[in-house]
CSV table of C-alpha atoms in Angstrom, one decimal:
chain,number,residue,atom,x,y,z
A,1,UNK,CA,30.3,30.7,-65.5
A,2,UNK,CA,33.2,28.6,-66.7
A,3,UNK,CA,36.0,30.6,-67.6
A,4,UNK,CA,39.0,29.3,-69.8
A,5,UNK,CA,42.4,29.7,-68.2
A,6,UNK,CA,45.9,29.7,-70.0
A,7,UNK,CA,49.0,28.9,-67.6
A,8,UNK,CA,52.3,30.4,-68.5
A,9,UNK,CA,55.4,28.6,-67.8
A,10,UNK,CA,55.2,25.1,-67.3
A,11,UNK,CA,57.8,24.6,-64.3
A,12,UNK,CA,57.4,22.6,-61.4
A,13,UNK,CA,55.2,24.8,-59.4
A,14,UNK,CA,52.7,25.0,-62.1
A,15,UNK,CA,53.0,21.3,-62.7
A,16,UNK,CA,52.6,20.5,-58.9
A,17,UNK,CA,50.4,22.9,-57.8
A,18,UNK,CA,48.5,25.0,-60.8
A,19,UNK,CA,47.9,22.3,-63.0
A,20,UNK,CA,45.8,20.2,-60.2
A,21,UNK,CA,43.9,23.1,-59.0
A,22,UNK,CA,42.6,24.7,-61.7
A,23,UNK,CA,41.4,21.1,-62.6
A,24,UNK,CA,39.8,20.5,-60.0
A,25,UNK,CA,37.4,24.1,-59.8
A,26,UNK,CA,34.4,24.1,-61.3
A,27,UNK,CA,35.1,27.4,-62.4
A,28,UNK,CA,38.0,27.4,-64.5
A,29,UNK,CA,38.9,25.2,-67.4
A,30,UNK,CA,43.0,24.6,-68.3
A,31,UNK,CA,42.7,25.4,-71.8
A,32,UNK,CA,45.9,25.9,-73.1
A,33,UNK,CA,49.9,26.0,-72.0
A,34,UNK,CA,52.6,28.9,-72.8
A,35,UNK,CA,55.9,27.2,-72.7
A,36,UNK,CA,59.1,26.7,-75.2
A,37,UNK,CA,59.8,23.8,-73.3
A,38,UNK,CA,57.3,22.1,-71.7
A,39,UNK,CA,53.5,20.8,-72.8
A,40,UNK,CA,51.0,19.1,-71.4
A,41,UNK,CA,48.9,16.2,-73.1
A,42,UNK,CA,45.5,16.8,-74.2
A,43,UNK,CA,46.0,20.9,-73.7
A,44,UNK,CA,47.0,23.0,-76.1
A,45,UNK,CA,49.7,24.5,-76.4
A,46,UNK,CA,52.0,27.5,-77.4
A,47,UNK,CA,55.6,28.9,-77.7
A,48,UNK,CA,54.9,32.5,-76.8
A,49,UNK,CA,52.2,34.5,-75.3
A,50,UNK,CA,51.8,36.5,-77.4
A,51,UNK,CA,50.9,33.6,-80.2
A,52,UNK,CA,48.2,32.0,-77.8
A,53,UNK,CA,46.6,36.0,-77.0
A,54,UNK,CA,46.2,36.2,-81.0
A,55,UNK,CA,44.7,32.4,-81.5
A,56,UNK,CA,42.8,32.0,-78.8
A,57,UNK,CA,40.5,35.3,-77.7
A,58,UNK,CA,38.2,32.7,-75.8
A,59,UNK,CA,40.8,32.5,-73.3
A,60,UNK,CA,40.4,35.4,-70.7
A,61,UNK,CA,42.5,34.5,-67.8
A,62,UNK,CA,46.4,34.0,-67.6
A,63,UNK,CA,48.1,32.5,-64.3
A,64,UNK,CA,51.7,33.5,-64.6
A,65,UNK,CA,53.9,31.1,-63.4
A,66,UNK,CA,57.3,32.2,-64.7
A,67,UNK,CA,60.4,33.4,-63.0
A,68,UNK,CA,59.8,37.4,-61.3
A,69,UNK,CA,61.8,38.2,-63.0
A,70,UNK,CA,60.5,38.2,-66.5
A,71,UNK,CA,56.7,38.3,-65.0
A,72,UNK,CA,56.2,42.1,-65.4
A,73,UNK,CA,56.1,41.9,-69.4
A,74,UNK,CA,53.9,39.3,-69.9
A,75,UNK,CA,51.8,40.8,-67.2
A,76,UNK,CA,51.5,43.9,-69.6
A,77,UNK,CA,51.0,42.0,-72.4
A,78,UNK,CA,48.0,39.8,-71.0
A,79,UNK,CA,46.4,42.7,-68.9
A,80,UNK,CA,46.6,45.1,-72.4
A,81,UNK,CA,45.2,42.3,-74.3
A,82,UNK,CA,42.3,42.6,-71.9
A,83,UNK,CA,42.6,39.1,-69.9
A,84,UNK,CA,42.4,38.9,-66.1
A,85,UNK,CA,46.4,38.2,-64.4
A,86,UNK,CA,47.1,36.0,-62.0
A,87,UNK,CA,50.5,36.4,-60.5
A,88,UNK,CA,52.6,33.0,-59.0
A,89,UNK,CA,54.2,34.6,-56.2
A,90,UNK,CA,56.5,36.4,-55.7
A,91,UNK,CA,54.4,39.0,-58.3
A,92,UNK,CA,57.0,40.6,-59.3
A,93,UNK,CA,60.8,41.6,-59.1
A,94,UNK,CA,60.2,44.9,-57.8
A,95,UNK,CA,57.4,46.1,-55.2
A,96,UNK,CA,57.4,49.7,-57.9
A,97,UNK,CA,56.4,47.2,-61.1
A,98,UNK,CA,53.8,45.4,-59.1
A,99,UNK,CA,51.9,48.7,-58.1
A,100,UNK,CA,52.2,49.6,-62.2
A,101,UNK,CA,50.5,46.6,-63.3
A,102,UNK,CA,47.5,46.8,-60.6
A,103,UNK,CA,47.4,50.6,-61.9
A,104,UNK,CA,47.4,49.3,-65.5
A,105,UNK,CA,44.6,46.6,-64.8
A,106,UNK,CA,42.5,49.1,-63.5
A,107,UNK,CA,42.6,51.3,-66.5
A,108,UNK,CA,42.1,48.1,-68.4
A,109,UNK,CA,39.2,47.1,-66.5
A,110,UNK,CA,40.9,43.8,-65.5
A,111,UNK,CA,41.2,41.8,-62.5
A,112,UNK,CA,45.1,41.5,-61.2
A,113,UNK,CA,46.0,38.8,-58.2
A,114,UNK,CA,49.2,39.0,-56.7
A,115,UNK,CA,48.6,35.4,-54.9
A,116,UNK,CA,50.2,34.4,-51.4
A,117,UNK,CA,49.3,30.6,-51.6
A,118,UNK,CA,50.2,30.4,-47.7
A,119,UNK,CA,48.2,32.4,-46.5
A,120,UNK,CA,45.6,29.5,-47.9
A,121,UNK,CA,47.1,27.0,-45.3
A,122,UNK,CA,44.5,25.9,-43.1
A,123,UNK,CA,45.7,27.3,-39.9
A,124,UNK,CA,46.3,30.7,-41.2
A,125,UNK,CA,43.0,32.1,-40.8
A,126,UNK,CA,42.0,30.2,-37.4
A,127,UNK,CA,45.4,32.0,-36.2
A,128,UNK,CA,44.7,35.5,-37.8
A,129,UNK,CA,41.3,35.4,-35.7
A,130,UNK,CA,42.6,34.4,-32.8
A,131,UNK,CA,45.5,36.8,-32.7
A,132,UNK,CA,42.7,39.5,-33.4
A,133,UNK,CA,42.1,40.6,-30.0
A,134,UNK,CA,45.5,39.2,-28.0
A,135,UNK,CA,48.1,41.4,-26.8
A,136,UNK,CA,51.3,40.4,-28.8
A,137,UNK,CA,54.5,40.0,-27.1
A,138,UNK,CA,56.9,38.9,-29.4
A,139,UNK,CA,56.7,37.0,-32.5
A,140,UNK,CA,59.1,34.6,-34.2
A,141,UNK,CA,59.6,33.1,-37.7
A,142,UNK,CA,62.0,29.8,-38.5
A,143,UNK,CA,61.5,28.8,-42.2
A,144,UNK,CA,64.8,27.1,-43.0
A,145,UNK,CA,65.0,24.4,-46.1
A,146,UNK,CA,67.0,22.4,-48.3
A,147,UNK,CA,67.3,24.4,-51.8
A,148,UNK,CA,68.3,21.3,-53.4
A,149,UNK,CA,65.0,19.9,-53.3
A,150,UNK,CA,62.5,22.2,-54.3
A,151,UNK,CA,64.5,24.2,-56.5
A,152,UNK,CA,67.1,21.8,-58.4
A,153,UNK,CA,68.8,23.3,-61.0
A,154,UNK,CA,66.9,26.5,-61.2
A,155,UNK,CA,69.9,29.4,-61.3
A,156,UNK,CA,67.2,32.0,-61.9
A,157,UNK,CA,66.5,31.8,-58.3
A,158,UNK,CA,70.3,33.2,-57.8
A,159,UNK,CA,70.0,35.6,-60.1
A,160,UNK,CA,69.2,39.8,-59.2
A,161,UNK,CA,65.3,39.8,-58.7
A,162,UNK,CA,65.5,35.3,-58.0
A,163,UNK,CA,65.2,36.4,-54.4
A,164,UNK,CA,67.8,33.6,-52.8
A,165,UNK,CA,66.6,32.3,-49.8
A,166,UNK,CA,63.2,35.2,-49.7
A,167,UNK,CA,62.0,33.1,-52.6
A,168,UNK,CA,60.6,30.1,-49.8
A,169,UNK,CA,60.9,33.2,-46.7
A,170,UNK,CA,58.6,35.6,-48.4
A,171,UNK,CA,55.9,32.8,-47.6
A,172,UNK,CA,56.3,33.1,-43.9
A,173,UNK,CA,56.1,37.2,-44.5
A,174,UNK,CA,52.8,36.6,-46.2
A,175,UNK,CA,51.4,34.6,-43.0
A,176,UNK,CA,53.0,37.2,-40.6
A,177,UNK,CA,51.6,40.2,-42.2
A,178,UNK,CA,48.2,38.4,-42.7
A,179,UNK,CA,48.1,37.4,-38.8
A,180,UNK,CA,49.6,39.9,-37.0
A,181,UNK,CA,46.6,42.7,-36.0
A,182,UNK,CA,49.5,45.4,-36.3
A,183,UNK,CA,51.8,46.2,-39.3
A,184,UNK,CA,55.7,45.2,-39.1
A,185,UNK,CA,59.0,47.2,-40.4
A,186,UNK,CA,62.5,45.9,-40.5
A,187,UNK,CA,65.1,47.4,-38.2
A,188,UNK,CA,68.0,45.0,-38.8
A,189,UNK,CA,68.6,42.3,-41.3
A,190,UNK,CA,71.9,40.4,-41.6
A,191,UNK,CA,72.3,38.4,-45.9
A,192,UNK,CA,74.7,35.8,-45.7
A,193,UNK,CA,75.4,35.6,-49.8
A,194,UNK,CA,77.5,32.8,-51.3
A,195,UNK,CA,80.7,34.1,-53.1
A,196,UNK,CA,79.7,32.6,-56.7
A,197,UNK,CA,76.2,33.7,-56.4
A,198,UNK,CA,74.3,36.7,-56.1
A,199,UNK,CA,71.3,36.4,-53.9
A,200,UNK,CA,71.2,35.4,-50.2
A,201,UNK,CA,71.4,31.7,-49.0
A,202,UNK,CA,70.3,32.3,-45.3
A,203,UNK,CA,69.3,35.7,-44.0
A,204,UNK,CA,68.2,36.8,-40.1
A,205,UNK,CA,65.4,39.7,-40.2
A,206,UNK,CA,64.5,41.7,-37.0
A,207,UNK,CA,61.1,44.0,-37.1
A,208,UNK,CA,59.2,46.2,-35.2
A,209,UNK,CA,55.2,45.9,-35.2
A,210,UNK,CA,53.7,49.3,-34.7
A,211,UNK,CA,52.1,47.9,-31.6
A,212,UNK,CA,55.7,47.8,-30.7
A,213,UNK,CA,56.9,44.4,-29.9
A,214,UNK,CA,59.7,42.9,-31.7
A,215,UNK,CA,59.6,40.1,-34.3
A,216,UNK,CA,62.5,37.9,-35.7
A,217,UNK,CA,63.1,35.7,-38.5
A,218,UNK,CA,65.5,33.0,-39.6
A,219,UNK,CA,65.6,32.1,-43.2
A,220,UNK,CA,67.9,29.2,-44.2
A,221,UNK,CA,68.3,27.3,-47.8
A,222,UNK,CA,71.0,24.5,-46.4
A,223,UNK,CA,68.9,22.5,-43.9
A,224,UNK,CA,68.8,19.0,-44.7
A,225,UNK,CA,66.3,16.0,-43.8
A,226,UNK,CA,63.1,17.8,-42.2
A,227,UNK,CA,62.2,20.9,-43.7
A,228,UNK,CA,60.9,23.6,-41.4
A,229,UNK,CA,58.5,25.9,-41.8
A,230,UNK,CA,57.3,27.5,-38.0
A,231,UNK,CA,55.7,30.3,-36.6
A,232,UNK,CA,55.4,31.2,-33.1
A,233,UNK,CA,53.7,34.4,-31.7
A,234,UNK,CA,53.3,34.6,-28.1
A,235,UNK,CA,50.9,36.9,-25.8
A,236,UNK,CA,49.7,37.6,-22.5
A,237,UNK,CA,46.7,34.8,-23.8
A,238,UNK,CA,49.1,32.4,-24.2
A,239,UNK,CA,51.5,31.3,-27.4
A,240,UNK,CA,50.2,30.4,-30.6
A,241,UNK,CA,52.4,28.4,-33.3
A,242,UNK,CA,51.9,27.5,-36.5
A,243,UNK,CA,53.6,25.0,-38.3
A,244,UNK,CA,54.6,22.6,-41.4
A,245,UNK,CA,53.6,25.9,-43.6
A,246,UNK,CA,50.7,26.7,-41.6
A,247,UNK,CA,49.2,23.6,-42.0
A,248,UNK,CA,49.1,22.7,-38.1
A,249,UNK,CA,48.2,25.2,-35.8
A,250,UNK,CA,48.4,24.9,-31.6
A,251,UNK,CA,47.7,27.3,-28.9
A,252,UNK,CA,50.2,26.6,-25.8
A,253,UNK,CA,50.5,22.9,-26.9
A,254,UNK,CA,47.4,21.9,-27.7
A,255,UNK,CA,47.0,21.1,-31.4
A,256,UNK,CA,43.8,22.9,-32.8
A,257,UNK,CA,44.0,21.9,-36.1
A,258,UNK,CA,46.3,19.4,-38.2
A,259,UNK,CA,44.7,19.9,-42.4
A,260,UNK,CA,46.1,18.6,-45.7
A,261,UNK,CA,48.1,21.2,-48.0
A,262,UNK,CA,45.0,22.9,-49.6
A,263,UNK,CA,46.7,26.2,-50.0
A,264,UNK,CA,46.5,26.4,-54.4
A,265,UNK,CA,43.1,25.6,-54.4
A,266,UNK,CA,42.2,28.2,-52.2
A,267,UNK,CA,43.9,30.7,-54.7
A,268,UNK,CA,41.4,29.6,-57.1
A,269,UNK,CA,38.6,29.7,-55.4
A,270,UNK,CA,39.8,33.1,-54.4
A,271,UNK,CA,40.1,34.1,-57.9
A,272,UNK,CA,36.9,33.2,-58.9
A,273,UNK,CA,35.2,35.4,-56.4
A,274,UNK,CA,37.2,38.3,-57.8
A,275,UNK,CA,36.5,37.9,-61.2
A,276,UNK,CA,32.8,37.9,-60.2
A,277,UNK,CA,33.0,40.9,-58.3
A,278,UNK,CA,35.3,42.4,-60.8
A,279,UNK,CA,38.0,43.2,-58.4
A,280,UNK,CA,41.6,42.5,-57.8
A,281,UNK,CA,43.7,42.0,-54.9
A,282,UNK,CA,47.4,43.9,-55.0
A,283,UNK,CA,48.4,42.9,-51.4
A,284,UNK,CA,52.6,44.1,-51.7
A,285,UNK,CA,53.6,44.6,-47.8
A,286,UNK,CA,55.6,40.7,-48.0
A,287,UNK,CA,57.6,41.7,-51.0
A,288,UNK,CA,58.1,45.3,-49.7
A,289,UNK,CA,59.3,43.9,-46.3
A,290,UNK,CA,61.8,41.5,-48.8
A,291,UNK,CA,63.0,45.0,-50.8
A,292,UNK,CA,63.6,46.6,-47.0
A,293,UNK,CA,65.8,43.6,-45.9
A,294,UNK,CA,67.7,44.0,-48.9
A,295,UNK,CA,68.0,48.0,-48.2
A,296,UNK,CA,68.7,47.3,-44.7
A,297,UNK,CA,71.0,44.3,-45.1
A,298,UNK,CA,74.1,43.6,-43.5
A,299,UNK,CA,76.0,41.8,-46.6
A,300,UNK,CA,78.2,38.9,-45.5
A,301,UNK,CA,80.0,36.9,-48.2
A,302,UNK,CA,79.7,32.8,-47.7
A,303,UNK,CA,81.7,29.9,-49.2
A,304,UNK,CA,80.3,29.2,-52.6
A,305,UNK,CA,77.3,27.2,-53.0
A,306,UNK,CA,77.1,24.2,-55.7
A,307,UNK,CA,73.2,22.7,-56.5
């Protein structure tokens, strides 16, 4: 079954990454745009939701693409209209308004995906099997990039609910709670903020897995040149590390795997199998470990920050 799709907000994720992967599945079909701004040749388009829910009732999936912040109301307006939700990550602003719209698509009979596209790298899964049955020793995460580039000009991201810095770092918190056998909590975190804006630039995290060994992370938005994006867990087994997104994964040096970035299409494909089982998937622990660092955080004003 071919199912029609409608993608809302036509930014640069959903240009580079939507767009070409729900083209390229057999089992959706792009068939119209929501965007006061944007359109895309050949698909229809709209200005509002709303407008495209009322015109076009052969559409029954939405992928959400829009800034957290403003997610949760179209969310309730596509989920009440009875169409299946897929949520861009992060799904939502708050971890509270995520668990109302999964309780809300289950009373409306509708699948909800909060997506975690990196956990669709290739060497997340190879990783998360081989962790399975190591004895961790300590964990750490270095995801540090240059805001500049993938986010010019976008002040939402500095805005309350934009996330800062957490925007790019809650992808490494969806690989680490994926991977790890044993749940993590935040003990410490440390928010360096820039004095004319009003989410984090850089942050440093420290957790505690329930199996009880530590696990650090180092989030950065001013690294220039090579972006990077690395995790290392080592154990009695020897240390596994994951790198360029989870892309590359090697086990004490020895490279296992090296794959293209195929992380969007596996949110598709992933989609599709919920929609024929009629289930959803509500995973919130990266964005409530996000809300605890916030809770937790140290707060340490920086010079001001100019895109």
């Amino acid at each position: 079954m071919v199912r029609k799709i409608a993608i809302v907000g036509l930014g640069k994720i959903a240009r580079d990454q939507h767009v070409p992967s729900v083209e390229k599945n057999p089992d959706f079909e792009l068939a119209a745009t929501v965007s006061r701004n944007a359109r895309l040749d050949g698909i229809d388009s709209y200005e509002t939701l709303g407008e495209m829910l009322a015109a076009r009732p052969d559409i029954d999936c939405v992928a959400l693409c829009t800034p957290p912040q403003v997610r949760r109301q179209y969310a309730v307006e596509a989920i009440e209209a009875g169409r299946h939700v897929l949520l861009e990550k992060p799904p939502g602003a708050t971890v509270a308004e995520v668990q109302s719209l999964g309780a809300l698509a289950g009373r409306h009979a509708v699948t909800l995906f909060a997506t975690w596209h990196s956990r669709y790298a290739q060497g997340v899964e190879p990783a998360r099997k081989w962790l399975a049955d190591k004895t961790i020793e300590a964990a750490e995460i270095v995801w540090r990039e240059d805001v500049r580039r993938w986010h010019p000009g976008q002040d939402w991201i500095w805005s309350p609910g934009g996330m800062g810095v957490f925007d790019p770092g809650i992808n490494a918190l969806s690989i680490l709670t994926h991977i790890l056998p044993a749940p993590v909590h935040v003990t410490a975190a440390s928010l360096d903020i820039p004095s004319n804006r009003q989410t984090p630039i850089a942050a440093r995290i420290d957790f505690l897995a329930a199996t009880g060994h530590p696990v650090t992370a180092d989030f950065d938005w001013r690294q220039e040149g090579p972006q990077t994006w690395d995790i290392t867990v080592r154990t009695t087994s020897g240390t596994l590390h994951l790198s360029a997104g989870g892309a590359t994964l090697t086990i004490d040096g020895n490279e296992h795997l090296a794959a293209p970035d195929t992380e969007y299409d596996g949110i598709y494909t992933h989609f599709a199998l919920l929609l024929a089982a009629g289930e959803s998937a509500v995973d919130l622990s990266p964005l409530q470990l996000v809300a605890d660092a916030f809770m937790l955080g140290n707060i340490r004003q920086v010079e001001e920050f100019h895109d």
